[in-house]
Amino acid sequence: MHIVLASASPRRRELMEMLGAPALRIVPAKGEERPPEGVGPEELVKALSAAKAREIAALSEKDDVIIGADTIVWHRGRVYGKPRSREEAIAMLEALSGETHEVYTGVTVIRGEAELCEAERSLVHFRELSRREIEAYVDSGEPMDKAGAYGAQGKAALFVRGIEGDFFNVMGLPLCRLGTMLRKQGVELL
Amino acid sequence: MHIVLASASPRRRELMEMLGAPALRIVPAKGEERPPEGVGPEELVKALSAAKAREIAALSEKDDVIIGADTIVWHRGRVYGKPRSREEAIAMLEALSGETHEVYTGVTVIRGEAELCEAERSLVHFRELSRREIEAYVDSGEPMDKAGAYGAQGKAALFVRGIEGDFFNVMGLPLCRLGTMLRKQGVELL
């Protein structure tokens, strides 16, 4: 039996290693599924995480446990994905400055025929940011591969007054919920 | 000018390095000050952080910036420090299981004559833990050098349903508040 993480995210990999997950394999899904339209953030991340997990489950051994995950930043009714340019990163951070946004991660855990699919929501409170700070942060290179253009586990820690919910959800993998889902699939991490 | 962290905590050191703090020096305070009696958790951690910062400020260059910090877990009117035995670690985790506790960190930043001293509070929600999980966690060795017998940035991530406040405060250093204090003392981290 392997635990197979169907994600290319280095942060998710680090978190699974931090938990000491045994027999961990990383097999990133291509994730070419088109996102469902006209659904809320919870349904969206659940659908995208399930598509990733199913893609890799089809290539895996019968007893493997496959984990798919998808994270979005949600603010004023809009999805904030990874910024496509320096300008877009600056615009995202200006929109988040001084406000509270939501982070949703969908998690799907598949073992054989059993598929569990859930979503976790956290609130993130940003303090007011100056234009100078935003530009210095974007120029550090940290935002470009991250939904919402920030990494709460990096220098953007200086921007986050506080959160409500699971911090690791903001990093991309809600560990407490994932632990419970894995236990239901027969895997104990402790 | 150096930024001098007056703490032996490897977690605080990692957090300062994560922020890319320039010219960082680690000079742990002995912290032999007796804690004040009959005060609440905020006053307690502020006093202990100030004692550490002043101890190291007395040994430092005039232009250095000294950071002292002290973190406690507070639950039902009691301070939870580092466990002194396996049994005490188990008892602490049993007390925290299924409940919400508080984490307070006092931070003191000294530069020359200017001393800033503040405290940050976070709430931590634990899920219900089984005796087996608690023993497995304690036997992992993770709890023994940590206030409250857990590390939120380790395997105890599986225990924490969610928090309210600054996650890094729970790790021992409230980074957003510290960044603002450092700015007031003339140090920009971004």
PDB file of N, CA and C in Angstrom, chain A residues 78-122:
ATOM      1  N   ARG A  78     -15.479  36.238  -6.138  1.00  0.00           N
ATOM      2  CA  ARG A  78     -14.573  35.905  -7.251  1.00  0.00           C
ATOM      3  C   ARG A  78     -13.510  34.921  -6.797  1.00  0.00           C
ATOM      4  N   VAL A  79     -13.087  34.047  -7.736  1.00  0.00           N
ATOM      5  CA  VAL A  79     -11.974  33.135  -7.487  1.00  0.00           C
ATOM      6  C   VAL A  79     -10.664  33.843  -7.805  1.00  0.00           C
ATOM      7  N   TYR A  80      -9.694  33.765  -6.876  1.00  0.00           N
ATOM      8  CA  TYR A  80      -8.344  34.261  -7.125  1.00  0.00           C
ATOM      9  C   TYR A  80      -7.430  33.042  -7.273  1.00  0.00           C
ATOM     10  N   GLY A  81      -6.971  32.803  -8.482  1.00  0.00           N
ATOM     11  CA  GLY A  81      -6.038  31.700  -8.705  1.00  0.00           C
ATOM     12  C   GLY A  81      -4.607  32.196  -8.636  1.00  0.00           C
ATOM     13  N   LYS A  82      -3.715  31.512  -9.334  1.00  0.00           N
ATOM     14  CA  LYS A  82      -2.319  31.952  -9.400  1.00  0.00           C
ATOM     15  C   LYS A  82      -2.220  33.153 -10.343  1.00  0.00           C
ATOM     16  N   PRO A  83      -1.484  34.185  -9.961  1.00  0.00           N
ATOM     17  CA  PRO A  83      -1.387  35.364 -10.827  1.00  0.00           C
ATOM     18  C   PRO A  83      -0.615  35.043 -12.100  1.00  0.00           C
ATOM     19  N   ARG A  84      -1.028  35.644 -13.213  1.00  0.00           N
ATOM     20  CA  ARG A  84      -0.360  35.351 -14.493  1.00  0.00           C
ATOM     21  C   ARG A  84       0.703  36.384 -14.841  1.00  0.00           C
ATOM     22  N   SER A  85       0.795  37.444 -14.022  1.00  0.00           N
ATOM     23  CA  SER A  85       1.793  38.485 -14.296  1.00  0.00           C
ATOM     24  C   SER A  85       2.059  39.251 -12.998  1.00  0.00           C
ATOM     25  N   ARG A  86       3.147  40.022 -13.002  1.00  0.00           N
ATOM     26  CA  ARG A  86       3.467  40.893 -11.878  1.00  0.00           C
ATOM     27  C   ARG A  86       2.292  41.842 -11.598  1.00  0.00           C
ATOM     28  N   GLU A  87       1.705  42.382 -12.663  1.00  0.00           N
ATOM     29  CA  GLU A  87       0.609  43.347 -12.498  1.00  0.00           C
ATOM     30  C   GLU A  87      -0.599  42.680 -11.843  1.00  0.00           C
ATOM     31  N   GLU A  88      -0.884  41.439 -12.258  1.00  0.00           N
ATOM     32  CA  GLU A  88      -2.036  40.756 -11.671  1.00  0.00           C
ATOM     33  C   GLU A  88      -1.775  40.428 -10.198  1.00  0.00           C
ATOM     34  N   ALA A  89      -0.538  40.070  -9.869  1.00  0.00           N
ATOM     35  CA  ALA A  89      -0.203  39.794  -8.456  1.00  0.00           C
ATOM     36  C   ALA A  89      -0.412  41.051  -7.614  1.00  0.00           C
ATOM     37  N   ILE A  90       0.050  42.195  -8.125  1.00  0.00           N
ATOM     38  CA  ILE A  90      -0.129  43.464  -7.393  1.00  0.00           C
ATOM     39  C   ILE A  90      -1.613  43.774  -7.223  1.00  0.00           C
ATOM     40  N   ALA A  91      -2.384  43.578  -8.276  1.00  0.00           N
ATOM     41  CA  ALA A  91      -3.828  43.874  -8.206  1.00  0.00           C
ATOM     42  C   ALA A  91      -4.525  42.970  -7.194  1.00  0.00           C
ATOM     43  N   MET A  92      -4.139  41.675  -7.164  1.00  0.00           N
ATOM     44  CA  MET A  92      -4.747  40.760  -6.186  1.00  0.00           C
ATOM     45  C   MET A  92      -4.444  41.212  -4.761  1.00  0.00           C
ATOM     46  N   LEU A  93      -3.185  41.534  -4.489  1.00  0.00           N
ATOM     47  CA  LEU A  93      -2.808  41.915  -3.124  1.00  0.00           C
ATOM     48  C   LEU A  93      -3.456  43.245  -2.732  1.00  0.00           C
ATOM     49  N   GLU A  94      -3.616  44.159  -3.691  1.00  0.00           N
ATOM     50  CA  GLU A  94      -4.322  45.412  -3.375  1.00  0.00           C
ATOM     51  C   GLU A  94      -5.777  45.133  -3.031  1.00  0.00           C
ATOM     52  N   ALA A  95      -6.372  44.149  -3.695  1.00  0.00           N
ATOM     53  CA  ALA A  95      -7.770  43.809  -3.408  1.00  0.00           C
ATOM     54  C   ALA A  95      -7.910  43.147  -2.031  1.00  0.00           C
ATOM     55  N   LEU A  96      -6.896  42.378  -1.620  1.00  0.00           N
ATOM     56  CA  LEU A  96      -6.970  41.674  -0.329  1.00  0.00           C
ATOM     57  C   LEU A  96      -6.579  42.570   0.844  1.00  0.00           C
ATOM     58  N   SER A  97      -5.826  43.645   0.580  1.00  0.00           N
ATOM     59  CA  SER A  97      -5.308  44.533   1.629  1.00  0.00           C
ATOM     60  C   SER A  97      -6.415  45.074   2.531  1.00  0.00           C
ATOM     61  N   GLY A  98      -6.260  44.904   3.824  1.00  0.00           N
ATOM     62  CA  GLY A  98      -7.192  45.465   4.785  1.00  0.00           C
ATOM     63  C   GLY A  98      -8.526  44.737   4.856  1.00  0.00           C
ATOM     64  N   GLU A  99      -8.649  43.610   4.157  1.00  0.00           N
ATOM     65  CA  GLU A  99      -9.937  42.902   4.082  1.00  0.00           C
ATOM     66  C   GLU A  99      -9.806  41.457   4.570  1.00  0.00           C
ATOM     67  N   THR A 100     -10.963  40.811   4.678  1.00  0.00           N
ATOM     68  CA  THR A 100     -11.012  39.396   5.046  1.00  0.00           C
ATOM     69  C   THR A 100     -11.450  38.595   3.828  1.00  0.00           C
ATOM     70  N   HIS A 101     -10.689  37.559   3.484  1.00  0.00           N
ATOM     71  CA  HIS A 101     -11.098  36.692   2.377  1.00  0.00           C
ATOM     72  C   HIS A 101     -11.212  35.255   2.866  1.00  0.00           C
ATOM     73  N   GLU A 102     -11.675  34.400   1.981  1.00  0.00           N
ATOM     74  CA  GLU A 102     -11.863  32.987   2.319  1.00  0.00           C
ATOM     75  C   GLU A 102     -10.904  32.120   1.518  1.00  0.00           C
ATOM     76  N   VAL A 103     -10.465  31.026   2.124  1.00  0.00           N
ATOM     77  CA  VAL A 103      -9.669  30.025   1.410  1.00  0.00           C
ATOM     78  C   VAL A 103     -10.413  28.696   1.511  1.00  0.00           C
ATOM     79  N   TYR A 104     -10.640  28.074   0.361  1.00  0.00           N
ATOM     80  CA  TYR A 104     -11.309  26.767   0.310  1.00  0.00           C
ATOM     81  C   TYR A 104     -10.349  25.741  -0.255  1.00  0.00           C
ATOM     82  N   THR A 105     -10.272  24.599   0.414  1.00  0.00           N
ATOM     83  CA  THR A 105      -9.560  23.458  -0.171  1.00  0.00           C
ATOM     84  C   THR A 105     -10.521  22.282  -0.235  1.00  0.00           C
ATOM     85  N   GLY A 106     -10.606  21.686  -1.415  1.00  0.00           N
ATOM     86  CA  GLY A 106     -11.327  20.428  -1.571  1.00  0.00           C
ATOM     87  C   GLY A 106     -10.336  19.292  -1.433  1.00  0.00           C
ATOM     88  N   VAL A 107     -10.746  18.223  -0.750  1.00  0.00           N
ATOM     89  CA  VAL A 107      -9.888  17.049  -0.580  1.00  0.00           C
ATOM     90  C   VAL A 107     -10.685  15.806  -0.962  1.00  0.00           C
ATOM     91  N   THR A 108     -10.093  14.977  -1.806  1.00  0.00           N
ATOM     92  CA  THR A 108     -10.698  13.697  -2.148  1.00  0.00           C
ATOM     93  C   THR A 108      -9.710  12.586  -1.808  1.00  0.00           C
ATOM     94  N   VAL A 109     -10.207  11.570  -1.085  1.00  0.00           N
ATOM     95  CA  VAL A 109      -9.376  10.412  -0.723  1.00  0.00           C
ATOM     96  C   VAL A 109     -10.054   9.162  -1.283  1.00  0.00           C
ATOM     97  N   ILE A 110      -9.334   8.482  -2.172  1.00  0.00           N
ATOM     98  CA  ILE A 110      -9.883   7.281  -2.831  1.00  0.00           C
ATOM     99  C   ILE A 110      -9.067   6.059  -2.423  1.00  0.00           C
ATOM    100  N   ARG A 111      -9.784   4.991  -2.030  1.00  0.00           N
ATOM    101  CA  ARG A 111      -9.119   3.690  -1.839  1.00  0.00           C
ATOM    102  C   ARG A 111     -10.050   2.634  -2.407  1.00  0.00           C
ATOM    103  N   GLY A 112      -9.613   1.986  -3.479  1.00  0.00           N
ATOM    104  CA  GLY A 112     -10.481   1.003  -4.131  1.00  0.00           C
ATOM    105  C   GLY A 112     -11.755   1.677  -4.602  1.00  0.00           C
ATOM    106  N   GLU A 113     -12.892   1.123  -4.166  1.00  0.00           N
ATOM    107  CA  GLU A 113     -14.178   1.689  -4.587  1.00  0.00           C
ATOM    108  C   GLU A 113     -14.634   2.843  -3.707  1.00  0.00           C
ATOM    109  N   ALA A 114     -13.968   3.023  -2.543  1.00  0.00           N
ATOM    110  CA  ALA A 114     -14.445   4.021  -1.583  1.00  0.00           C
ATOM    111  C   ALA A 114     -13.858   5.396  -1.899  1.00  0.00           C
ATOM    112  N   GLU A 115     -14.729   6.367  -2.090  1.00  0.00           N
ATOM    113  CA  GLU A 115     -14.271   7.737  -2.383  1.00  0.00           C
ATOM    114  C   GLU A 115     -14.895   8.702  -1.375  1.00  0.00           C
ATOM    115  N   LEU A 116     -14.036   9.439  -0.667  1.00  0.00           N
ATOM    116  CA  LEU A 116     -14.504  10.482   0.240  1.00  0.00           C
ATOM    117  C   LEU A 116     -14.138  11.832  -0.354  1.00  0.00           C
ATOM    118  N   CYS A 117     -15.043  12.788  -0.277  1.00  0.00           N
ATOM    119  CA  CYS A 117     -14.792  14.111  -0.874  1.00  0.00           C
ATOM    120  C   CYS A 117     -15.363  15.188   0.041  1.00  0.00           C
ATOM    121  N   GLU A 118     -14.510  16.055   0.554  1.00  0.00           N
ATOM    122  CA  GLU A 118     -14.948  17.093   1.487  1.00  0.00           C
ATOM    123  C   GLU A 118     -14.272  18.424   1.155  1.00  0.00           C
ATOM    124  N   ALA A 119     -14.750  19.497   1.795  1.00  0.00           N
ATOM    125  CA  ALA A 119     -14.114  20.808   1.613  1.00  0.00           C
ATOM    126  C   ALA A 119     -13.933  21.477   2.968  1.00  0.00           C
ATOM    127  N   GLU A 120     -12.867  22.238   3.101  1.00  0.00           N
ATOM    128  CA  GLU A 120     -12.575  22.993   4.331  1.00  0.00           C
ATOM    129  C   GLU A 120     -12.488  24.474   3.977  1.00  0.00           C
ATOM    130  N   ARG A 121     -12.996  25.321   4.884  1.00  0.00           N
ATOM    131  CA  ARG A 121     -13.012  26.768   4.654  1.00  0.00           C
ATOM    132  C   ARG A 121     -12.291  27.452   5.796  1.00  0.00           C
ATOM    133  N   SER A 122     -11.419  28.399   5.467  1.00  0.00           N
ATOM    134  CA  SER A 122     -10.769  29.239   6.474  1.00  0.00           C
ATOM    135  C   SER A 122     -10.957  30.697   6.092  1.00  0.00           C
TER     136      SER A 122
END
